[in-house]
Structures are given as C-alpha cells and as structure tokens.
PDB file of C-alpha atoms in Angstrom:
ATOM      1  CA  MET Z  26     -13.171 338.575 -35.311  1.00 48.00           C
ATOM      2  CA  PRO Z  27     -11.167 340.440 -37.838  1.00 50.00           C
ATOM      3  CA  SER Z  28     -13.468 341.808 -40.733  1.00 51.00           C
ATOM      4  CA  THR Z  29     -12.823 340.618 -44.025  1.00 48.00           C
ATOM      5  CA  PRO Z  30     -10.556 342.996 -46.175  1.00 49.00           C
ATOM      6  CA  ARG Z  31     -12.198 344.994 -48.631  1.00 52.00           C
ATOM      7  CA  GLY Z  32     -11.658 344.528 -51.957  1.00 48.00           C
ATOM      8  CA  THR Z  33      -9.840 341.088 -52.063  1.00 50.00           C
ATOM      9  CA  GLY Z  34     -13.013 339.036 -52.805  1.00 55.00           C
ATOM     10  CA  LEU Z  35     -12.895 336.852 -49.670  1.00 56.00           C
ATOM     11  CA  ARG Z  36     -16.113 336.070 -47.915  1.00 60.00           C
ATOM     12  CA  PRO Z  37     -16.416 333.835 -44.946  1.00 60.00           C
ATOM     13  CA  ALA Z  38     -18.451 330.445 -45.728  1.00 70.00           C
ATOM     14  CA  LYS Z  39     -21.634 330.346 -43.386  1.00 84.00           C
ATOM     15  CA  LEU Z  40     -21.427 327.191 -41.608  1.00 91.00           C
ATOM     16  CA  PRO Z  41     -24.376 324.550 -41.939  1.00 94.00           C
ATOM     17  CA  THR Z  42     -26.249 324.250 -38.985  1.00 96.00           C
ATOM     18  CA  SER Z  43     -27.808 320.875 -38.123  1.00 97.00           C
ATOM     19  CA  GLN Z  44     -28.249 318.860 -34.743  1.00 97.00           C
ATOM     20  CA  ARG Z  45     -26.889 315.915 -36.939  1.00 98.00           C
ATOM     21  CA  VAL Z  46     -23.329 315.695 -38.564  1.00 98.00           C
ATOM     22  CA  LEU Z  47     -21.747 313.236 -40.618  1.00 98.00           C
ATOM     23  CA  LEU Z  48     -17.748 312.825 -39.450  1.00 98.00           C
ATOM     24  CA  LEU Z  49     -15.429 311.097 -41.470  1.00 98.00           C
ATOM     25  CA  VAL Z  50     -12.106 310.059 -39.730  1.00 98.00           C
ATOM     26  CA  ASP Z  51      -8.720 309.579 -41.668  1.00 95.00           C
ATOM     27  CA  PHE Z  52     -10.426 307.572 -44.764  1.00 96.00           C
ATOM     28  CA  ILE Z  53      -8.556 309.701 -47.167  1.00 93.00           C
ATOM     29  CA  THR Z  54      -4.993 308.160 -46.595  1.00 90.00           C
ATOM     30  CA  SER Z  55      -1.934 306.795 -48.759  1.00 88.00           C
ATOM     31  CA  LEU Z  56      -2.263 303.240 -46.632  1.00 90.00           C
ATOM     32  CA  ASP Z  57       1.372 302.960 -47.073  1.00 86.00           C
ATOM     33  CA  PHE Z  58       1.542 302.234 -42.917  1.00 83.00           C
ATOM     34  CA  PRO Z  59       2.681 298.612 -41.305  1.00 85.00           C
ATOM     35  CA  GLY Z  60      -0.427 296.530 -40.959  1.00 84.00           C
ATOM     36  CA  SER Z  61      -2.095 298.411 -44.533  1.00 89.00           C
ATOM     37  CA  GLU Z  62      -2.516 295.396 -46.361  1.00 94.00           C
ATOM     38  CA  LYS Z  63      -4.548 293.972 -43.737  1.00 96.00           C
ATOM     39  CA  LEU Z  64      -7.021 296.884 -43.553  1.00 96.00           C
ATOM     40  CA  GLU Z  65      -6.806 297.502 -47.183  1.00 96.00           C
ATOM     41  CA  PRO Z  66      -9.929 295.019 -48.564  1.00 96.00           C
ATOM     42  CA  HIS Z  67     -11.996 296.120 -45.045  1.00 97.00           C
ATOM     43  CA  ALA Z  68     -11.387 299.811 -45.587  1.00 97.00           C
ATOM     44  CA  LEU Z  69     -12.546 299.682 -49.442  1.00 97.00           C
ATOM     45  CA  GLN Z  70     -15.715 297.731 -48.388  1.00 98.00           C
ATOM     46  CA  ALA Z  71     -16.331 300.403 -45.512  1.00 98.00           C
ATOM     47  CA  ALA Z  72     -15.869 303.234 -47.695  1.00 98.00           C
ATOM     48  CA  ARG Z  73     -18.309 301.992 -50.242  1.00 98.00           C
ATOM     49  CA  ALA Z  74     -20.909 301.653 -47.232  1.00 98.00           C
ATOM     50  CA  THR Z  75     -20.076 305.261 -46.382  1.00 98.00           C
ATOM     51  CA  ALA Z  76     -20.319 306.572 -49.628  1.00 98.00           C
ATOM     52  CA  ALA Z  77     -23.895 305.523 -49.971  1.00 97.00           C
ATOM     53  CA  LEU Z  78     -24.855 306.353 -46.505  1.00 97.00           C
ATOM     54  CA  LYS Z  79     -23.303 310.070 -47.216  1.00 97.00           C
ATOM     55  CA  GLN Z  80     -25.316 310.446 -50.258  1.00 97.00           C
ATOM     56  CA  ARG Z  81     -28.539 309.548 -48.389  1.00 96.00           C
ATOM     57  CA  LEU Z  82     -27.896 311.914 -45.480  1.00 97.00           C
ATOM     58  CA  HIS Z  83     -26.819 314.788 -47.628  1.00 96.00           C
ATOM     59  CA  ALA Z  84     -30.195 314.645 -49.198  1.00 96.00           C
ATOM     60  CA  GLU Z  85     -31.737 315.184 -45.524  1.00 95.00           C
ATOM     61  CA  GLY Z  86     -29.615 318.375 -44.908  1.00 96.00           C
ATOM     62  CA  VAL Z  87     -26.872 316.356 -42.936  1.00 97.00           C
ATOM     63  CA  PRO Z  88     -23.741 317.955 -43.235  1.00 98.00           C
ATOM     64  CA  THR Z  89     -20.032 316.049 -43.657  1.00 98.00           C
ATOM     65  CA  ILE Z  90     -16.821 316.927 -41.639  1.00 98.00           C
ATOM     66  CA  TYR Z  91     -13.734 315.099 -42.673  1.00 96.00           C
ATOM     67  CA  ALA Z  92     -11.169 314.689 -40.210  1.00 95.00           C
ATOM     68  CA  ASN Z  93      -7.780 313.500 -41.157  1.00 91.00           C
ATOM     69  CA  ASP Z  94      -4.619 313.071 -39.952  1.00 84.00           C
ATOM     70  CA  ASN Z  95      -1.705 315.476 -40.980  1.00 70.00           C
ATOM     71  CA  TYR Z  96       0.649 312.386 -40.915  1.00 63.00           C
ATOM     72  CA  GLY Z  97       3.058 314.752 -39.114  1.00 54.00           C
ATOM     73  CA  VAL Z  98       3.253 317.130 -41.900  1.00 56.00           C
ATOM     74  CA  TRP Z  99       2.487 320.470 -40.635  1.00 56.00           C
ATOM     75  CA  GLN Z 100       2.999 322.007 -43.911  1.00 53.00           C
ATOM     76  CA  SER Z 101       0.149 319.891 -45.550  1.00 63.00           C
ATOM     77  CA  ASP Z 102      -3.253 320.813 -46.062  1.00 74.00           C
ATOM     78  CA  PHE Z 103      -6.336 318.900 -46.724  1.00 76.00           C
ATOM     79  CA  HIS Z 104      -6.789 319.114 -50.389  1.00 80.00           C
ATOM     80  CA  SER Z 105      -3.299 317.992 -51.180  1.00 82.00           C
ATOM     81  CA  LEU Z 106      -3.472 315.028 -48.970  1.00 82.00           C
ATOM     82  CA  VAL Z 107      -7.071 314.538 -51.181  1.00 85.00           C
ATOM     83  CA  SER Z 108      -5.134 315.311 -54.638  1.00 84.00           C
ATOM     84  CA  THR Z 109      -2.129 312.867 -53.648  1.00 86.00           C
ATOM     85  CA  CYS Z 110      -4.557 310.057 -52.941  1.00 84.00           C
ATOM     86  CA  LEU Z 111      -6.813 310.604 -56.254  1.00 88.00           C
ATOM     87  CA  GLY Z 112      -3.312 309.963 -57.843  1.00 87.00           C
ATOM     88  CA  LEU Z 113      -2.560 306.551 -55.957  1.00 88.00           C
ATOM     89  CA  GLU Z 114      -3.595 303.200 -57.450  1.00 90.00           C
ATOM     90  CA  GLY Z 115      -5.302 300.232 -55.395  1.00 92.00           C
ATOM     91  CA  PRO Z 116      -7.800 300.826 -52.536  1.00 95.00           C
ATOM     92  CA  ALA Z 117      -6.304 303.992 -51.338  1.00 94.00           C
ATOM     93  CA  GLY Z 118      -7.377 305.601 -54.728  1.00 95.00           C
ATOM     94  CA  GLU Z 119     -10.511 304.304 -55.095  1.00 96.00           C
ATOM     95  CA  ILE Z 120     -11.424 305.013 -51.363  1.00 97.00           C
ATOM     96  CA  ALA Z 121     -10.372 308.921 -52.218  1.00 95.00           C
ATOM     97  CA  ARG Z 122     -12.465 308.677 -55.344  1.00 96.00           C
ATOM     98  CA  LEU Z 123     -15.503 306.964 -53.469  1.00 97.00           C
ATOM     99  CA  LEU Z 124     -15.396 309.677 -50.678  1.00 97.00           C
ATOM    100  CA  TYR Z 125     -13.955 313.136 -52.586  1.00 92.00           C
ATOM    101  CA  PRO Z 126     -14.914 315.948 -50.478  1.00 94.00           C
ATOM    102  CA  GLN Z 127     -17.799 318.038 -51.984  1.00 93.00           C
ATOM    103  CA  ALA Z 128     -17.365 321.730 -52.410  1.00 92.00           C
ATOM    104  CA  ASP Z 129     -19.938 322.166 -49.329  1.00 94.00           C
ATOM    105  CA  ASP Z 130     -18.320 319.603 -46.902  1.00 96.00           C
ATOM    106  CA  ILE Z 131     -15.985 320.797 -44.162  1.00 95.00           C
ATOM    107  CA  THR Z 132     -12.261 319.529 -44.048  1.00 93.00           C
ATOM    108  CA  ILE Z 133     -10.026 319.683 -41.163  1.00 92.00           C
ATOM    109  CA  LEU Z 134      -6.484 317.900 -40.275  1.00 90.00           C
ATOM    110  CA  LYS Z 135      -5.920 316.606 -36.633  1.00 91.00           C
ATOM    111  CA  PRO Z 136      -2.676 316.232 -35.382  1.00 89.00           C
ATOM    112  CA  ARG Z 137      -3.687 313.100 -33.234  1.00 90.00           C
ATOM    113  CA  HIS Z 138      -5.851 309.754 -33.208  1.00 94.00           C
ATOM    114  CA  SER Z 139      -8.936 311.642 -32.051  1.00 97.00           C
ATOM    115  CA  ALA Z 140     -10.547 314.062 -34.215  1.00 97.00           C
ATOM    116  CA  PHE Z 141     -11.548 316.053 -31.232  1.00 98.00           C
ATOM    117  CA  TYR Z 142      -7.449 316.476 -29.750  1.00 95.00           C
ATOM    118  CA  ALA Z 143      -5.863 319.889 -30.642  1.00 92.00           C
ATOM    119  CA  SER Z 144      -8.492 320.392 -33.717  1.00 93.00           C
ATOM    120  CA  ALA Z 145     -10.916 322.725 -34.596  1.00 94.00           C
ATOM    121  CA  LEU Z 146     -13.900 320.164 -34.107  1.00 97.00           C
ATOM    122  CA  GLU Z 147     -15.330 320.998 -30.856  1.00 98.00           C
ATOM    123  CA  LEU Z 148     -15.947 324.578 -31.922  1.00 97.00           C
ATOM    124  CA  LEU Z 149     -17.356 323.681 -35.621  1.00 97.00           C
ATOM    125  CA  LEU Z 150     -19.746 321.561 -33.749  1.00 98.00           C
ATOM    126  CA  THR Z 151     -20.748 324.287 -31.457  1.00 97.00           C
ATOM    127  CA  GLU Z 152     -21.147 326.716 -33.992  1.00 97.00           C
ATOM    128  CA  MET Z 153     -23.178 324.046 -36.041  1.00 97.00           C
ATOM    129  CA  GLY Z 154     -25.259 323.329 -33.290  1.00 98.00           C
ATOM    130  CA  ALA Z 155     -24.967 319.493 -33.518  1.00 98.00           C
ATOM    131  CA  ARG Z 156     -25.794 317.159 -30.832  1.00 98.00           C
ATOM    132  CA  GLU Z 157     -25.189 313.978 -32.665  1.00 98.00           C
ATOM    133  CA  LEU Z 158     -22.354 312.574 -34.655  1.00 98.00           C
ATOM    134  CA  VAL Z 159     -22.453 309.784 -37.039  1.00 98.00           C
ATOM    135  CA  ILE Z 160     -18.792 308.482 -36.992  1.00 98.00           C
ATOM    136  CA  CYS Z 161     -17.395 306.524 -39.952  1.00 98.00           C
ATOM    137  CA  GLY Z 162     -13.731 306.020 -40.707  1.00 98.00           C
ATOM    138  CA  LEU Z 163     -10.415 304.203 -40.182  1.00 97.00           C
ATOM    139  CA  ALA Z 164      -9.738 302.061 -37.914  1.00 97.00           C
ATOM    140  CA  THR Z 165     -12.328 301.351 -35.695  1.00 98.00           C
ATOM    141  CA  ASP Z 166     -10.077 299.890 -32.748  1.00 98.00           C
ATOM    142  CA  MET Z 167      -7.852 303.258 -32.808  1.00 97.00           C
ATOM    143  CA  CYS Z 168      -9.335 306.647 -34.053  1.00 97.00           C
ATOM    144  CA  VAL Z 169     -13.108 305.882 -34.642  1.00 98.00           C
ATOM    145  CA  GLN Z 170     -12.976 304.670 -31.286  1.00 98.00           C
ATOM    146  CA  LEU Z 171     -10.946 307.512 -29.629  1.00 98.00           C
ATOM    147  CA  THR Z 172     -13.004 310.185 -31.598  1.00 98.00           C
ATOM    148  CA  ALA Z 173     -16.109 308.483 -30.053  1.00 98.00           C
ATOM    149  CA  ALA Z 174     -15.000 308.430 -26.527  1.00 98.00           C
ATOM    150  CA  ASP Z 175     -14.157 312.036 -26.818  1.00 98.00           C
ATOM    151  CA  ALA Z 176     -17.733 312.637 -28.066  1.00 98.00           C
ATOM    152  CA  PHE Z 177     -18.998 310.613 -25.421  1.00 98.00           C
ATOM    153  CA  LEU Z 178     -17.079 312.942 -22.891  1.00 98.00           C
ATOM    154  CA  ARG Z 179     -18.749 316.030 -24.461  1.00 98.00           C
ATOM    155  CA  GLU Z 180     -22.705 314.359 -24.429  1.00 98.00           C
ATOM    156  CA  PHE Z 181     -22.869 314.029 -27.861  1.00 98.00           C
ATOM    157  CA  ARG Z 182     -25.573 311.272 -29.424  1.00 98.00           C
ATOM    158  CA  ILE Z 183     -23.444 308.666 -31.183  1.00 98.00           C
ATOM    159  CA  TRP Z 184     -23.990 306.415 -34.272  1.00 98.00           C
ATOM    160  CA  VAL Z 185     -21.063 304.467 -35.275  1.00 98.00           C
ATOM    161  CA  PRO Z 186     -22.412 302.471 -38.313  1.00 98.00           C
ATOM    162  CA  ALA Z 187     -20.920 298.702 -38.087  1.00 98.00           C
ATOM    163  CA  ASP Z 188     -20.389 298.677 -41.824  1.00 98.00           C
ATOM    164  CA  CYS Z 189     -19.057 302.118 -42.141  1.00 98.00           C
ATOM    165  CA  ASN Z 190     -15.553 301.849 -40.400  1.00 98.00           C
ATOM    166  CA  ALA Z 191     -12.982 298.951 -40.397  1.00 98.00           C
ATOM    167  CA  ALA Z 192      -9.966 297.441 -38.643  1.00 97.00           C
ATOM    168  CA  GLU Z 193      -7.176 295.062 -39.793  1.00 96.00           C
ATOM    169  CA  THR Z 194      -9.256 292.051 -38.452  1.00 96.00           C
ATOM    170  CA  GLU Z 195     -12.623 291.454 -37.709  1.00 96.00           C
ATOM    171  CA  ASP Z 196     -12.005 290.722 -34.326  1.00 98.00           C
ATOM    172  CA  ALA Z 197     -10.556 293.783 -33.361  1.00 98.00           C
ATOM    173  CA  LYS Z 198     -13.375 295.664 -35.083  1.00 98.00           C
ATOM    174  CA  ALA Z 199     -15.896 293.437 -33.078  1.00 98.00           C
ATOM    175  CA  ARG Z 200     -14.325 294.619 -29.530  1.00 98.00           C
ATOM    176  CA  ALA Z 201     -14.059 298.087 -30.428  1.00 98.00           C
ATOM    177  CA  LEU Z 202     -17.762 298.029 -31.569  1.00 98.00           C
ATOM    178  CA  GLU Z 203     -18.713 296.039 -28.827  1.00 98.00           C
ATOM    179  CA  TYR Z 204     -16.955 298.739 -26.366  1.00 98.00           C
ATOM    180  CA  MET Z 205     -18.498 301.634 -28.190  1.00 98.00           C
ATOM    181  CA  GLY Z 206     -21.822 299.953 -27.634  1.00 98.00           C
ATOM    182  CA  ASN Z 207     -21.644 299.236 -23.939  1.00 98.00           C
ATOM    183  CA  VAL Z 208     -19.538 301.710 -22.502  1.00 98.00           C
ATOM    184  CA  LEU Z 209     -19.590 304.706 -24.833  1.00 98.00           C
ATOM    185  CA  LYS Z 210     -23.482 304.170 -25.616  1.00 98.00           C
ATOM    186  CA  CYS Z 211     -22.933 304.458 -29.221  1.00 98.00           C
ATOM    187  CA  ASP Z 212     -25.852 302.924 -31.586  1.00 97.00           C
ATOM    188  CA  VAL Z 213     -23.803 300.636 -33.639  1.00 98.00           C
ATOM    189  CA  ARG Z 214     -26.450 299.731 -36.108  1.00 97.00           C
ATOM    190  CA  PRO Z 215     -25.379 299.230 -39.716  1.00 97.00           C
ATOM    191  CA  SER Z 216     -26.170 302.331 -42.135  1.00 97.00           C
ATOM    192  CA  THR Z 217     -28.843 299.960 -43.835  1.00 93.00           C
ATOM    193  CA  ASP Z 218     -30.717 300.092 -40.612  1.00 90.00           C
ATOM    194  CA  VAL Z 219     -33.598 302.348 -41.729  1.00 69.00           C
ATOM    195  CA  ARG Z 220     -34.122 303.287 -37.798  1.00 70.00           C
ATOM    196  CA  ALA Z 221     -30.863 304.434 -37.638  1.00 73.00           C
ATOM    197  CA  THR Z 222     -30.379 306.345 -40.458  1.00 71.00           C
ATOM    198  CA  ALA Z 223     -33.773 308.038 -39.803  1.00 67.00           C
ATOM    199  CA  ALA Z 224     -33.126 308.870 -36.136  1.00 61.00           C
ATOM    200  CA  ALA Z 225     -32.230 312.434 -35.190  1.00 53.00           C
TER     201      ALA Z 225
END
C-alpha cells in the first residue's frame, strides 16, 4: 500500500470494526425515474423508519455504509449526489435530509443493482470484520433483493427490516420479502422488533 505523502496532512481514516453493519441501498435519489411516483410515499415511510433504526444502531456502535447508484455518471461522487438531493423539493429532498450521512459513515457508489457488484463493498466488510448485514433501502424487489442475494452467497447473516425498505407496490414488496425470507434465509422482522434489533 502506498504511504501517505509527507506534508500533505492526509491521514488514512481507520475503518470501524463490527460484526454487524447497517447497509443503506439507494436511499439518496432524485426519484426522477419511470414509476417513481408510485415509489415516493412508500420510500419516505421507509426512510423515516430507517432513520430511527440508524440512530439506535449507531448508539450500539454499529457502523453504516451507504451504497448508492452512480446513475451512469462516472464523474460523480457520493457527496455531490447528496448535495443535489438535499436541494430538491418533495420526498427526494426529505429522504436526503432524514438520512444525510454523518462524518463517521462510509459511502460508496455502485454501478449496478447489487451493492456488491463491481464495488468496494466486499473488501470494506472484510476489513471491518462484518458477519451480519442489516439491509435497508430501495427498492425491495430490485436492488435490496439482489444485494441480499449476493450477501447470502457470501454467507452473511442478513436482516432486511420489513418497514425499512420500499417498492412501487405493496404486493411487489411482500413477494420480495417472502423470497428473501424463505430462499435467502433473511430475517425480515420490522425494525421495531426488539429481538431483531438486539440480535448479533
């Protein structure tokens, strides 16, 4: 690994270590894609539940990783995306304000649906010693489910709180949660379930 250049003031930030990690998938979004009008109210509700869960887990020492689409813009960076969404009206702006990343949160951009595909996520989780992922985000039947599938293949324990993710329809969400629960062996109890929150 290259050493930090002297006199630059740059110091590598030490990654937190934790067996459990909160993974937020695609919550930071402008919601300007086809079908977003159906997703918006559900996404806002999920963001509110996720913000409360994030606060509780942070108090327990659980770190957060944001994994977000780059929307095909390879010159983009996560904080520019956050700044853009914070300036938006409606649900997109409100979600960004609810889940604005804090200084100790980790952020990555992903090029495809799964947060694992062609991203630094697996390396980060290995360095952090993670064995369990709490996956929240958008949309339940697409990016959340595909991320959970990749986590299952890597033998992580997985909790996908039912109230902390959203799809365009309740039926699509229910079917995805059923698949993740039955096939991917995810815990899909809601964030309000104390047993799930306290599990390690």
